[in-house]
Amino acid sequence: MSEQVLTPYLYSSNCQSHMEWLRDALGATIKETHSDESGKVMHAELGLIGATIYMSDEMMPPEYAEKPWPEGGTRGANMAMVLLTMPDVDAFWARAMEHGGTSLIKLADQCWGARFGIFRDPFGFQWGIITPMPPPEAKEPKEPKEPKAE
């Protein structure tokens, strides 16, 4: 059994294209895909920076079929964000932007001790990426200078 205890499950409006984007833009590995006769992805497993992500084409119950889609993506895409912790966010960010990602919170050093940013992929999902930064070195208290004797 894997040590990962929480596995995101993403429902996409076009799972096959979305997986290919994740592979090309973020370096994900498509481990397995199971589709029905019509080509809809019923279940897929991807690897991304050491974590497992499950995906499928969205299969909404009929009572949700008429609800409007949020701007830019899948119905459930804006209800959560996937947060990825990694040693170097800068190259990952650049790759996502080169492949059509949209910056929502610019990648920058944050006052709370991390390099962090959020982007939206072309399918409407939000991805947060973070590299924890080492705490600032504690400064030794300076001894007060004694006045020079004359």
Coordinates of N, CA and C in Angstrom, one line a residue:
M1 N 0.8 -1.2 0.0 CA 0.0 0.0 0.0 C 0.9 1.2 0.0
S2 N 0.5 2.2 -0.7 CA 1.2 3.5 -0.9 C 1.1 4.3 0.4
E3 N 2.1 5.2 0.6 CA 2.1 6.1 1.8 C 1.1 7.2 1.5
Q4 N 0.8 7.5 0.3 CA -0.1 8.6 0.0 C -1.5 8.3 0.5
V5 N -2.0 9.2 1.4 CA -3.3 8.9 2.0 C -4.5 9.7 1.4
L6 N -4.2 10.7 0.6 CA -5.2 11.5 -0.1 C -4.9 11.6 -1.5
T7 N -5.8 11.1 -2.4 CA -5.6 11.1 -3.8 C -6.6 11.9 -4.5
P8 N -6.2 13.0 -5.2 CA -7.2 13.8 -5.9 C -7.9 13.0 -7.0
Y9 N -9.2 13.2 -7.3 CA -9.9 12.5 -8.4 C -10.5 13.7 -9.2
L10 N -10.0 13.9 -10.4 CA -10.4 15.0 -11.2 C -11.4 14.6 -12.3
Y11 N -12.5 15.2 -12.4 CA -13.5 15.0 -13.4 C -13.3 16.1 -14.5
S12 N -13.0 15.7 -15.7 CA -12.7 16.6 -16.7 C -13.8 16.6 -17.8
S13 N -13.9 17.7 -18.5 CA -14.9 17.8 -19.6 C -14.3 17.1 -20.8
N14 N -13.0 16.9 -20.9 CA -12.3 16.1 -22.0 C -11.1 15.5 -21.4
C15 N -11.3 14.4 -20.7 CA -10.2 13.7 -19.9 C -9.0 13.4 -20.8
Q16 N -9.2 12.8 -21.9 CA -8.1 12.4 -22.7 C -7.2 13.6 -23.1
S17 N -7.7 14.7 -23.5 CA -6.9 15.9 -23.9 C -6.3 16.5 -22.6
H18 N -7.1 16.4 -21.5 CA -6.6 17.0 -20.3 C -5.4 16.2 -19.8
M19 N -5.4 14.9 -19.8 CA -4.3 14.0 -19.4 C -3.1 14.3 -20.3
E20 N -3.3 14.5 -21.6 CA -2.2 14.8 -22.5 C -1.6 16.1 -22.2
W21 N -2.4 17.1 -21.8 CA -1.9 18.4 -21.4 C -1.1 18.3 -20.1
L22 N -1.6 17.5 -19.2 CA -0.8 17.3 -17.9 C 0.5 16.6 -18.2
R23 N 0.5 15.7 -19.1 CA 1.8 15.0 -19.5 C 2.7 16.0 -20.2
D24 N 2.2 16.7 -21.2 CA 3.1 17.6 -21.9 C 3.6 18.8 -21.1
A25 N 2.6 19.4 -20.4 CA 2.9 20.7 -19.7 C 3.6 20.5 -18.3
L26 N 3.1 19.5 -17.6 CA 3.6 19.3 -16.2 C 4.4 18.1 -16.0
G27 N 4.6 17.3 -17.0 CA 5.5 16.1 -16.9 C 4.8 14.9 -16.2
A28 N 3.5 14.9 -16.2 CA 2.7 13.8 -15.6 C 3.0 12.5 -16.5
T29 N 2.9 11.4 -15.8 CA 3.0 10.1 -16.5 C 1.6 9.5 -16.5
I30 N 1.1 9.1 -17.6 CA -0.2 8.4 -17.7 C 0.1 6.9 -17.5
K31 N -0.4 6.4 -16.3 CA 0.0 5.1 -15.9 C -1.0 4.1 -16.5
E32 N -2.3 4.4 -16.5 CA -3.3 3.5 -17.1 C -4.6 4.3 -17.4
T33 N -5.3 3.8 -18.4 CA -6.6 4.4 -18.8 C -7.6 3.4 -19.2
H34 N -8.8 3.5 -18.7 CA -9.9 2.6 -19.0 C -11.0 3.4 -19.6
S35 N -11.4 3.1 -20.9 CA -12.4 3.8 -21.6 C -13.6 2.9 -21.9
D36 N -14.8 3.5 -22.1 CA -15.9 2.7 -22.6 C -15.9 2.7 -24.1
E37 N -17.0 2.0 -24.6 CA -17.1 1.9 -26.1 C -17.1 3.2 -26.9
S38 N -17.6 4.2 -26.3 CA -17.7 5.5 -26.9 C -16.4 6.3 -26.9
G39 N -15.4 5.8 -26.1 CA -14.2 6.5 -25.9 C -14.1 7.4 -24.7
K40 N -15.2 7.5 -23.9 CA -15.1 8.2 -22.7 C -14.2 7.5 -21.7
V41 N -13.4 8.3 -21.0 CA -12.5 7.8 -20.0 C -13.3 7.5 -18.8
M42 N -13.3 6.3 -18.4 CA -14.1 5.9 -17.2 C -13.2 6.0 -15.9
H43 N -11.9 5.7 -16.1 CA -10.9 5.9 -15.0 C -9.5 5.9 -15.6
A44 N -8.7 6.8 -15.0 CA -7.3 6.9 -15.4 C -6.5 7.1 -14.2
E45 N -5.2 6.7 -14.2 CA -4.3 6.9 -13.1 C -3.1 7.6 -13.7
L46 N -2.7 8.7 -13.1 CA -1.5 9.5 -13.5 C -0.6 9.6 -12.4
G47 N 0.7 9.7 -12.7 CA 1.7 10.1 -11.7 C 2.2 11.5 -11.9
L48 N 2.4 12.2 -10.9 CA 2.9 13.6 -11.0 C 3.7 13.9 -9.8
I49 N 5.0 14.2 -10.0 CA 6.0 14.5 -9.0 C 5.9 13.6 -7.8
G50 N 5.7 12.3 -8.0 CA 5.7 11.3 -7.0 C 4.3 11.0 -6.4
A51 N 3.3 11.7 -6.8 CA 1.9 11.5 -6.3 C 1.0 10.9 -7.4
T52 N 0.0 10.3 -6.9 CA -1.0 9.7 -7.8 C -2.2 10.6 -7.9
I53 N -2.7 10.7 -9.2 CA -3.9 11.5 -9.4 C -4.8 10.6 -10.3
Y54 N -6.1 10.5 -9.9 CA -7.1 9.8 -10.7 C -7.9 10.8 -11.5
M55 N -8.4 10.3 -12.6 CA -9.2 11.2 -13.5 C -10.2 10.4 -14.2
S56 N -11.2 11.1 -14.7 CA -12.2 10.5 -15.6 C -12.9 11.6 -16.4
D57 N -13.6 11.2 -17.4 CA -14.5 12.2 -18.0 C -15.6 12.4 -17.0
E58 N -16.1 13.7 -17.0 CA -17.2 13.9 -16.0 C -18.4 13.1 -16.4
M59 N -19.1 12.6 -15.4 CA -20.3 11.8 -15.7 C -21.3 12.4 -14.7
M60 N -21.9 13.4 -15.0 CA -22.9 14.1 -14.1 C -24.2 13.4 -14.1
P61 N -24.8 13.3 -13.0 CA -26.2 12.8 -12.9 C -27.1 13.8 -13.7
P62 N -28.2 13.3 -14.3 CA -29.1 14.1 -15.1 C -29.6 15.4 -14.4
E63 N -29.8 15.3 -13.1 CA -30.3 16.5 -12.4 C -29.3 17.7 -12.5
Y64 N -28.0 17.4 -12.8 CA -27.0 18.5 -12.9 C -26.7 18.9 -14.3
A65 N -27.3 18.2 -15.3 CA -26.9 18.3 -16.7 C -27.2 19.8 -17.2
E66 N -28.3 20.4 -16.7 CA -28.6 21.7 -17.2 C -28.0 22.9 -16.4
K67 N -27.2 22.6 -15.4 CA -26.6 23.7 -14.6 C -25.5 24.3 -15.5
P68 N -25.3 25.6 -15.4 CA -24.3 26.3 -16.2 C -22.9 25.9 -15.7
W69 N -22.0 25.9 -16.7 CA -20.6 25.6 -16.4 C -19.9 26.9 -15.9
P70 N -19.0 26.8 -14.9 CA -18.2 28.0 -14.5 C -17.4 28.5 -15.7
E71 N -17.0 29.7 -15.7 CA -16.2 30.3 -16.8 C -14.9 29.5 -16.8
G72 N -14.5 29.1 -18.0 CA -13.2 28.5 -18.3 C -13.1 27.0 -17.9
G73 N -14.1 26.3 -17.6 CA -13.8 24.9 -17.3 C -14.9 24.0 -17.0
T74 N -14.5 22.9 -16.3 CA -15.4 21.9 -15.9 C -16.3 22.3 -14.7
R75 N -17.4 21.7 -14.6 CA -18.4 22.1 -13.5 C -17.7 22.1 -12.2
G76 N -17.0 21.0 -11.8 CA -16.4 20.9 -10.5 C -15.0 21.5 -10.4
A77 N -14.5 22.0 -11.5 CA -13.1 22.4 -11.5 C -12.8 23.6 -10.5
N78 N -13.7 24.4 -10.3 CA -13.4 25.6 -9.4 C -13.8 25.4 -8.0
M79 N -14.2 24.1 -7.6 CA -14.6 23.8 -6.3 C -13.4 23.4 -5.4
A80 N -12.2 23.2 -6.0 CA -11.1 22.8 -5.3 C -9.8 23.1 -6.1
M81 N -8.7 23.1 -5.4 CA -7.4 23.3 -6.0 C -6.5 22.2 -5.7
V82 N -5.7 21.8 -6.6 CA -4.7 20.8 -6.3 C -3.4 21.5 -5.9
L83 N -2.8 21.2 -4.8 CA -1.6 21.9 -4.3 C -0.5 20.9 -4.4
L84 N 0.6 21.3 -5.1 CA 1.7 20.4 -5.3 C 2.9 21.0 -4.7
T85 N 3.6 20.2 -3.8 CA 4.8 20.7 -3.1 C 6.0 20.0 -3.8
M86 N 7.0 20.9 -4.2 CA 8.1 20.4 -4.9 C 9.4 21.2 -4.6
P87 N 10.5 20.7 -4.9 CA 11.8 21.4 -4.6 C 12.0 22.6 -5.4
D88 N 11.5 22.7 -6.7 CA 11.8 23.8 -7.6 C 10.6 24.2 -8.4
V89 N 9.8 25.2 -7.9 CA 8.6 25.6 -8.6 C 8.8 26.4 -9.9
D90 N 10.0 27.0 -10.0 CA 10.2 27.9 -11.1 C 10.1 27.3 -12.5
A91 N 10.8 26.1 -12.7 CA 10.8 25.4 -14.0 C 9.4 24.9 -14.2
F92 N 8.7 24.4 -13.2 CA 7.4 23.8 -13.3 C 6.4 24.9 -13.8
W93 N 6.5 26.1 -13.1 CA 5.7 27.2 -13.5 C 5.9 27.6 -14.9
A94 N 7.1 27.7 -15.3 CA 7.4 28.2 -16.7 C 6.9 27.2 -17.7
R95 N 7.0 25.9 -17.4 CA 6.4 24.9 -18.3 C 4.9 25.0 -18.4
A96 N 4.2 25.2 -17.3 CA 2.8 25.3 -17.3 C 2.4 26.6 -18.1
M97 N 3.1 27.7 -18.0 CA 2.7 28.9 -18.7 C 3.0 28.7 -20.2
E98 N 4.1 28.0 -20.6 CA 4.4 27.8 -22.0 C 3.3 27.0 -22.7
H99 N 2.6 26.1 -21.9 CA 1.6 25.2 -22.5 C 0.1 25.8 -22.2
G100 N 0.0 27.1 -22.0 CA -1.3 27.6 -22.0 C -1.9 27.8 -20.6
G101 N -1.1 27.6 -19.5 CA -1.6 27.9 -18.2 C -1.9 29.4 -18.0
T102 N -2.8 29.8 -17.1 CA -3.1 31.2 -16.8 C -2.8 31.5 -15.4
S103 N -1.9 32.4 -15.2 CA -1.5 32.8 -13.8 C -2.7 33.4 -13.1
L104 N -3.0 32.9 -11.9 CA -4.1 33.5 -11.1 C -3.4 34.2 -9.9
I105 N -2.4 33.7 -9.3 CA -1.6 34.3 -8.3 C -0.1 34.1 -8.7
K106 N 0.5 35.2 -9.1 CA 1.9 35.1 -9.6 C 2.8 34.4 -8.7
L107 N 3.6 33.6 -9.3 CA 4.6 32.8 -8.5 C 5.6 33.8 -7.9
A108 N 5.7 33.8 -6.6 CA 6.6 34.7 -5.9 C 6.9 34.2 -4.5
D109 N 8.0 34.7 -3.9 CA 8.3 34.4 -2.5 C 7.2 35.1 -1.6
Q110 N 6.7 34.3 -0.7 CA 5.6 34.8 0.1 C 6.1 35.1 1.5
C111 N 5.4 36.0 2.2 CA 5.8 36.4 3.5 C 5.7 35.3 4.5
W112 N 4.9 34.2 4.2 CA 4.7 33.1 5.2 C 5.7 32.0 5.0
G113 N 6.7 32.2 4.2 CA 7.9 31.3 4.1 C 7.8 30.3 3.0
A114 N 7.3 30.6 1.9 CA 7.3 29.7 0.7 C 7.3 30.5 -0.6
R115 N 7.8 29.8 -1.6 CA 7.7 30.3 -3.0 C 6.4 29.7 -3.5
F116 N 5.4 30.4 -3.9 CA 4.1 29.9 -4.2 C 3.4 30.7 -5.3
G117 N 2.6 30.0 -6.1 CA 1.7 30.6 -7.1 C 0.6 29.7 -7.4
I118 N -0.4 30.2 -8.1 CA -1.6 29.4 -8.5 C -1.8 29.7 -10.0
F119 N -2.1 28.7 -10.8 CA -2.4 28.8 -12.2 C -3.6 28.0 -12.5
R120 N -4.3 28.3 -13.6 CA -5.5 27.6 -14.1 C -5.0 26.9 -15.4
D121 N -5.3 25.6 -15.5 CA -4.9 24.9 -16.7 C -6.0 25.2 -17.8
P122 N -5.8 24.8 -19.1 CA -6.7 25.1 -20.1 C -8.1 24.4 -19.9
F123 N -8.2 23.5 -19.0 CA -9.4 22.8 -18.7 C -10.2 23.3 -17.5
G124 N -9.7 24.4 -16.9 CA -10.4 25.1 -15.9 C -9.9 24.8 -14.5
F125 N -9.0 23.8 -14.3 CA -8.6 23.4 -13.0 C -7.5 24.3 -12.4
Q126 N -7.6 24.6 -11.1 CA -6.6 25.4 -10.5 C -5.5 24.5 -9.8
W127 N -4.3 24.9 -10.0 CA -3.1 24.2 -9.5 C -2.3 25.2 -8.7
G128 N -2.1 24.9 -7.4 CA -1.2 25.7 -6.6 C 0.2 24.9 -6.5
I129 N 1.2 25.7 -6.6 CA 2.6 25.0 -6.5 C 3.3 25.8 -5.5
I130 N 4.1 25.0 -4.7 CA 4.8 25.6 -3.5 C 6.1 24.9 -3.3
T131 N 7.1 25.7 -2.9 CA 8.4 25.3 -2.5 C 8.6 25.9 -1.1
P132 N 8.6 25.1 0.0 CA 8.9 25.8 1.3 C 10.3 26.4 1.2
M133 N 10.4 27.5 1.9 CA 11.7 28.2 1.9 C 12.3 28.0 3.3
P134 N 13.6 27.9 3.5 CA 14.2 27.8 4.8 C 13.9 29.1 5.6
P135 N 13.7 28.9 6.9 CA 13.4 30.1 7.7 C 14.6 31.0 7.7
P136 N 14.4 32.3 7.8 CA 15.5 33.2 7.9 C 16.4 32.9 9.0
E137 N 17.7 33.1 8.8 CA 18.6 32.7 9.9 C 18.4 33.6 11.1
A138 N 18.3 33.0 12.3 CA 18.1 33.8 13.5 C 19.4 34.7 13.7
K139 N 19.2 35.9 13.9 CA 20.3 36.8 14.2 C 20.6 36.8 15.6
E140 N 21.9 36.7 15.9 CA 22.4 36.8 17.2 C 22.2 38.2 17.8
P141 N 21.7 38.3 19.0 CA 21.6 39.6 19.6 C 23.0 40.2 19.7
K142 N 23.1 41.5 19.3 CA 24.3 42.2 19.4 C 24.5 42.6 20.9
E143 N 25.7 42.5 21.3 CA 26.1 43.0 22.6 C 26.2 44.5 22.5
P144 N 25.7 45.2 23.5 CA 25.9 46.7 23.4 C 27.4 47.0 23.5
K145 N 27.8 48.0 22.7 CA 29.2 48.4 22.8 C 29.5 49.2 24.0
E146 N 30.6 48.9 24.6 CA 31.0 49.6 25.8 C 31.7 50.9 25.3
P147 N 31.4 52.0 26.0 CA 32.1 53.2 25.6 C 33.6 53.0 25.8
K148 N 34.4 53.6 24.9 CA 35.8 53.5 25.0 C 36.3 54.4 26.2
A149 N 37.2 53.8 26.9 CA 37.8 54.6 28.0 C 38.8 55.6 27.5
E150 N 38.9 56.8 28.0 CA 39.9 57.7 27.5 C 41.0 57.9 28.4

